[in-house]
PDB file of C-alpha atoms in Angstrom:
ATOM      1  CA  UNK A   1     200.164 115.328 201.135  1.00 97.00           C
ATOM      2  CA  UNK A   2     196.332 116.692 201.027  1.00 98.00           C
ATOM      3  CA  UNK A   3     193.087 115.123 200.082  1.00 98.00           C
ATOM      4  CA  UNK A   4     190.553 117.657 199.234  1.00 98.00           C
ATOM      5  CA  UNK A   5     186.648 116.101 199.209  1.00 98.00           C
ATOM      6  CA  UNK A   6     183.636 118.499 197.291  1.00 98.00           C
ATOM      7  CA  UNK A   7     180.499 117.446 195.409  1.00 98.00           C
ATOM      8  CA  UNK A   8     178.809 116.465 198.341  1.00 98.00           C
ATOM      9  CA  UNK A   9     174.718 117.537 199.214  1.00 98.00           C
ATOM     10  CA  UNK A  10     171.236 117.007 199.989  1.00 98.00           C
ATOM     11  CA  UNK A  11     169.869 115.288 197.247  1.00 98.00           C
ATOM     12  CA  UNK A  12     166.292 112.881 197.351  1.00 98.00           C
ATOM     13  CA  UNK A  13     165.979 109.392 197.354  1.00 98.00           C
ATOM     14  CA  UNK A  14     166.897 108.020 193.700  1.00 98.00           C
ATOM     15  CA  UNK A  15     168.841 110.956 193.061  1.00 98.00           C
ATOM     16  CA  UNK A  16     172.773 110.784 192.236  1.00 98.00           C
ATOM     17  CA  UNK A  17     175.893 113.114 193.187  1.00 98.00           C
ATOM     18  CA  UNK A  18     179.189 112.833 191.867  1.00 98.00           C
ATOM     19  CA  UNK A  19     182.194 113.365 194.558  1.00 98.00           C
ATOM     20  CA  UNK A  20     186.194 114.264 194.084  1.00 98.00           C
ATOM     21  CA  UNK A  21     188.998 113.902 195.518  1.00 98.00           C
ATOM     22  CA  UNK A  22     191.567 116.258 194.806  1.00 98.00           C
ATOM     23  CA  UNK A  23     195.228 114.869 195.448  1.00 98.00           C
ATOM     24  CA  UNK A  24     198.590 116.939 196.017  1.00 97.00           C
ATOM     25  CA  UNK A  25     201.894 116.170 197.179  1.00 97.00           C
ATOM     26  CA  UNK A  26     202.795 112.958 196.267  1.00 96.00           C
ATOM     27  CA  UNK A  27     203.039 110.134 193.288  1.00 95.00           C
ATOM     28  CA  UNK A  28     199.151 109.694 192.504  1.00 95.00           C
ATOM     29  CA  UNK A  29     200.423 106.657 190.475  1.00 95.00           C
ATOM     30  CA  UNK A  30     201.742 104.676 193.382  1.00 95.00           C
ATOM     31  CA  UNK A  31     199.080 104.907 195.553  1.00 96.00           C
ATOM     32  CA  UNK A  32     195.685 103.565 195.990  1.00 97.00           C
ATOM     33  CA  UNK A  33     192.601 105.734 196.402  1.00 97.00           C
ATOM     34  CA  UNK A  34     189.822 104.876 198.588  1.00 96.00           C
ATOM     35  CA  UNK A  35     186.567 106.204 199.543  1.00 97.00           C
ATOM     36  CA  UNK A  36     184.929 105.793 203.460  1.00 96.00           C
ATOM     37  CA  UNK A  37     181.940 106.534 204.581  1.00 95.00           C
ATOM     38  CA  UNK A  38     181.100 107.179 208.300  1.00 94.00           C
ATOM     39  CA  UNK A  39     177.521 108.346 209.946  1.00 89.00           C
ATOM     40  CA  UNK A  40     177.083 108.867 213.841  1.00 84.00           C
ATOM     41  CA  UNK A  41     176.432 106.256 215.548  1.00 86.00           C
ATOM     42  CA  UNK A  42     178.174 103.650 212.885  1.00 88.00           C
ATOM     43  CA  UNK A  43     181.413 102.517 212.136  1.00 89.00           C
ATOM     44  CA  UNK A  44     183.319 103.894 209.258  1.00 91.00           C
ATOM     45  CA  UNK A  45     182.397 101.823 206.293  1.00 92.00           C
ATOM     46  CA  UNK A  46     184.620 101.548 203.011  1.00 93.00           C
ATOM     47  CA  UNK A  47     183.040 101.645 199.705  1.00 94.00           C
ATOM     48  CA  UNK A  48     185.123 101.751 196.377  1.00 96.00           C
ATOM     49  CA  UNK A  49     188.624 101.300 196.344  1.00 96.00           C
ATOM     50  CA  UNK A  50     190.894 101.633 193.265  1.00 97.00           C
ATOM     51  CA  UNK A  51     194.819 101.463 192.188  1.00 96.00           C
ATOM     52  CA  UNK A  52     195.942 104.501 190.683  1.00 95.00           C
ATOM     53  CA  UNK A  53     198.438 102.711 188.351  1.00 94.00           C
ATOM     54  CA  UNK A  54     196.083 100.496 186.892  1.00 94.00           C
ATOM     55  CA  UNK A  55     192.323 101.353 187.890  1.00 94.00           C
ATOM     56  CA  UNK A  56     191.504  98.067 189.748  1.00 95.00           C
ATOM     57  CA  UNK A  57     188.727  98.685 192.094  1.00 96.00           C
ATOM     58  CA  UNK A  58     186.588  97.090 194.517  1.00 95.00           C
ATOM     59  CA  UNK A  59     183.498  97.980 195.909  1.00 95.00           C
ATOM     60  CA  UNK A  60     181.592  96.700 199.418  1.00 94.00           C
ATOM     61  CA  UNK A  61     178.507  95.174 198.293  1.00 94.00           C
ATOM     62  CA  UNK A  62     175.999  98.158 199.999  1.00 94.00           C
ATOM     63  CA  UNK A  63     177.212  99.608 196.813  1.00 96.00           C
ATOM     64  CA  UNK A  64     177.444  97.428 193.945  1.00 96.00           C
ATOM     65  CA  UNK A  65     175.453  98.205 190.710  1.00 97.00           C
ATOM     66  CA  UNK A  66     174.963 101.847 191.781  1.00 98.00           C
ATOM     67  CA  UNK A  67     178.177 103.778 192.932  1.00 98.00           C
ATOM     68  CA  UNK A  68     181.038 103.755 190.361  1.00 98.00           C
ATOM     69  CA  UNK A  69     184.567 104.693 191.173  1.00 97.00           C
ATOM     70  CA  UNK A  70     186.665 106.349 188.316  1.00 96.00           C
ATOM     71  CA  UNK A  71     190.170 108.224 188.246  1.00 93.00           C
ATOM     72  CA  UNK A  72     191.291 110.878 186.252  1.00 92.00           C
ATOM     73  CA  UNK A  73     195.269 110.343 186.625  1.00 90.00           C
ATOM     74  CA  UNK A  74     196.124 113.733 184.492  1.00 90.00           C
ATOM     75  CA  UNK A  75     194.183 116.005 187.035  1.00 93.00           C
ATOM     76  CA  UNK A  76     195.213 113.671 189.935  1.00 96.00           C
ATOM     77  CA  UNK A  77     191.466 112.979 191.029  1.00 97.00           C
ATOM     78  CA  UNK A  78     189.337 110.594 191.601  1.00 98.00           C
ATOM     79  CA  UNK A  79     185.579 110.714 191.198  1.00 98.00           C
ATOM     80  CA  UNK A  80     183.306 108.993 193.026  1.00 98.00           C
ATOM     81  CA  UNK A  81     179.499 108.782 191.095  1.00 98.00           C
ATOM     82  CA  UNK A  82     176.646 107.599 193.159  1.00 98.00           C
ATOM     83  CA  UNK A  83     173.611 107.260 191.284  1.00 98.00           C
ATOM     84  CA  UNK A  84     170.110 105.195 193.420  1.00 98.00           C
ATOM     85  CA  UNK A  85     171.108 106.968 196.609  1.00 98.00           C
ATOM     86  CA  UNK A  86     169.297 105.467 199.339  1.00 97.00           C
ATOM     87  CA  UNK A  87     168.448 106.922 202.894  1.00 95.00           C
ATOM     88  CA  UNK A  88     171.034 104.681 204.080  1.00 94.00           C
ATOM     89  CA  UNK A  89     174.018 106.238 202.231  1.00 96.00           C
ATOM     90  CA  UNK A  90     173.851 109.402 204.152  1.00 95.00           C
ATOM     91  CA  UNK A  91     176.841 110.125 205.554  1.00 96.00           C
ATOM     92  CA  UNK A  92     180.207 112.487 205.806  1.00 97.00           C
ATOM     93  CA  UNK A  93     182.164 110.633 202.627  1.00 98.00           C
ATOM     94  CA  UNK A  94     186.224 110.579 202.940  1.00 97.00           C
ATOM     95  CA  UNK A  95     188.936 109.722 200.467  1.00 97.00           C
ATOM     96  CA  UNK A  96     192.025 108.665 201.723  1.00 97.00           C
ATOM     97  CA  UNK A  97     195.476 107.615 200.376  1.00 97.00           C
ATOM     98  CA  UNK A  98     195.912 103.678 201.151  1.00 95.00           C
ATOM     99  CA  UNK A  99     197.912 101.166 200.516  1.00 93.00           C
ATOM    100  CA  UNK A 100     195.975  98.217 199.584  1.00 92.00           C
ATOM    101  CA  UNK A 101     192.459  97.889 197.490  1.00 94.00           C
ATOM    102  CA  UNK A 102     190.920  94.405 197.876  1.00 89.00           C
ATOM    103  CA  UNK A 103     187.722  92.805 199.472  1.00 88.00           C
ATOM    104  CA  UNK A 104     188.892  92.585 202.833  1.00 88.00           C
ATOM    105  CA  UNK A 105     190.359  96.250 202.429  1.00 86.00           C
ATOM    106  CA  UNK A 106     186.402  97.769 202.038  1.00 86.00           C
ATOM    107  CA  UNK A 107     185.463  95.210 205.198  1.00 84.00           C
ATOM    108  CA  UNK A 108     188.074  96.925 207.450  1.00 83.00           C
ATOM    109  CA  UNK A 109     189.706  93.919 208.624  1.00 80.00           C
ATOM    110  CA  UNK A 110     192.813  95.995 208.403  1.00 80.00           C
ATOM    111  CA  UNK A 111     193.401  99.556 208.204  1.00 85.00           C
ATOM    112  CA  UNK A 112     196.604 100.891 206.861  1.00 87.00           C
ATOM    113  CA  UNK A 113     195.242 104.317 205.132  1.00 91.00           C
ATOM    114  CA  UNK A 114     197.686 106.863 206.015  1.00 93.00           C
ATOM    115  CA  UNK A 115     196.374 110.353 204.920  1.00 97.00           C
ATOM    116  CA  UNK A 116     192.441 111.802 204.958  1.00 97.00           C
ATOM    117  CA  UNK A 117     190.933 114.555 203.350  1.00 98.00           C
ATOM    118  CA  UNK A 118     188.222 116.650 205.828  1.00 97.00           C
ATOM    119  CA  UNK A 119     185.269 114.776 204.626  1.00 97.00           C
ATOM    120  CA  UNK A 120     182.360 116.442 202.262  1.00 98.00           C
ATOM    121  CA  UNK A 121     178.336 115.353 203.836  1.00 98.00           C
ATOM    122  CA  UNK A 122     175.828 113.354 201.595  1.00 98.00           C
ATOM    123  CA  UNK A 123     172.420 113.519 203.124  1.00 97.00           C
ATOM    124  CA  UNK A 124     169.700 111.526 201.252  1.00 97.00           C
ATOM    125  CA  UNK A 125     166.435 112.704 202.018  1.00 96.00           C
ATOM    126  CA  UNK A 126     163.292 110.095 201.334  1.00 86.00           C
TER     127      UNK A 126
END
């Protein structure tokens, strides 16, 4: 199984960068896709979350109205598009393979992700 993050950058306040997530070595179908976010100092934070099979997603409300999560089943991808990037998004951005994509899932009260790509860093300067 690998997870391969790119797309992230420095970009400006206001500004927008698209991430992937490359996936490999397993059924992309029966498997959820989510996206985490972690900066020192915080706790990892998940953002979008979607089913592979079906494209049900849910987002953490830091995010709603300006980061959209999309997957591209025939290239086994998903993007990630951020667009009103704010000081606070700034962070190293992971996808992982999960199990579950709900509310609670991008509030961390449990954690049953199982594989992690390296991580790609989005740094919003204002």
């Amino acid at each position: 199984v690998q997870l391969v993050e790119s797309g992230g950058g420095l970009v400006q306040t206001g500004g927008s960068l698209r991430l992937s997530c490359a996936a490999s070595g397993f059924s992309f179908d029966d498997y959820v896709i989510g996206w985490f976010r972690q900066d020192p100092g915080k706790e990892r934070e998940g953002i979008p979350c979607i089913y592979n099979n079906n494209g049900e997603s849910y987002y953490a409300d830091s995010v709603k109205g300006r980061f959209t999560i999309a997957g591209a089943n025939a290239k086994n991808t998903v993007y990630l598009q951020m667009n009103g990037l704010k000081a606070e998004d700034t962070g190293v951005y992971y996808c992982a393979r999960d199990w579950a994509c709900s509310p609670a899932r991008m509030l961390g009260v449990f954690d049953i992700a199982d594989y992690w790509g390296q991580g790609t860093q989005v740094t919003v300067s204002s």
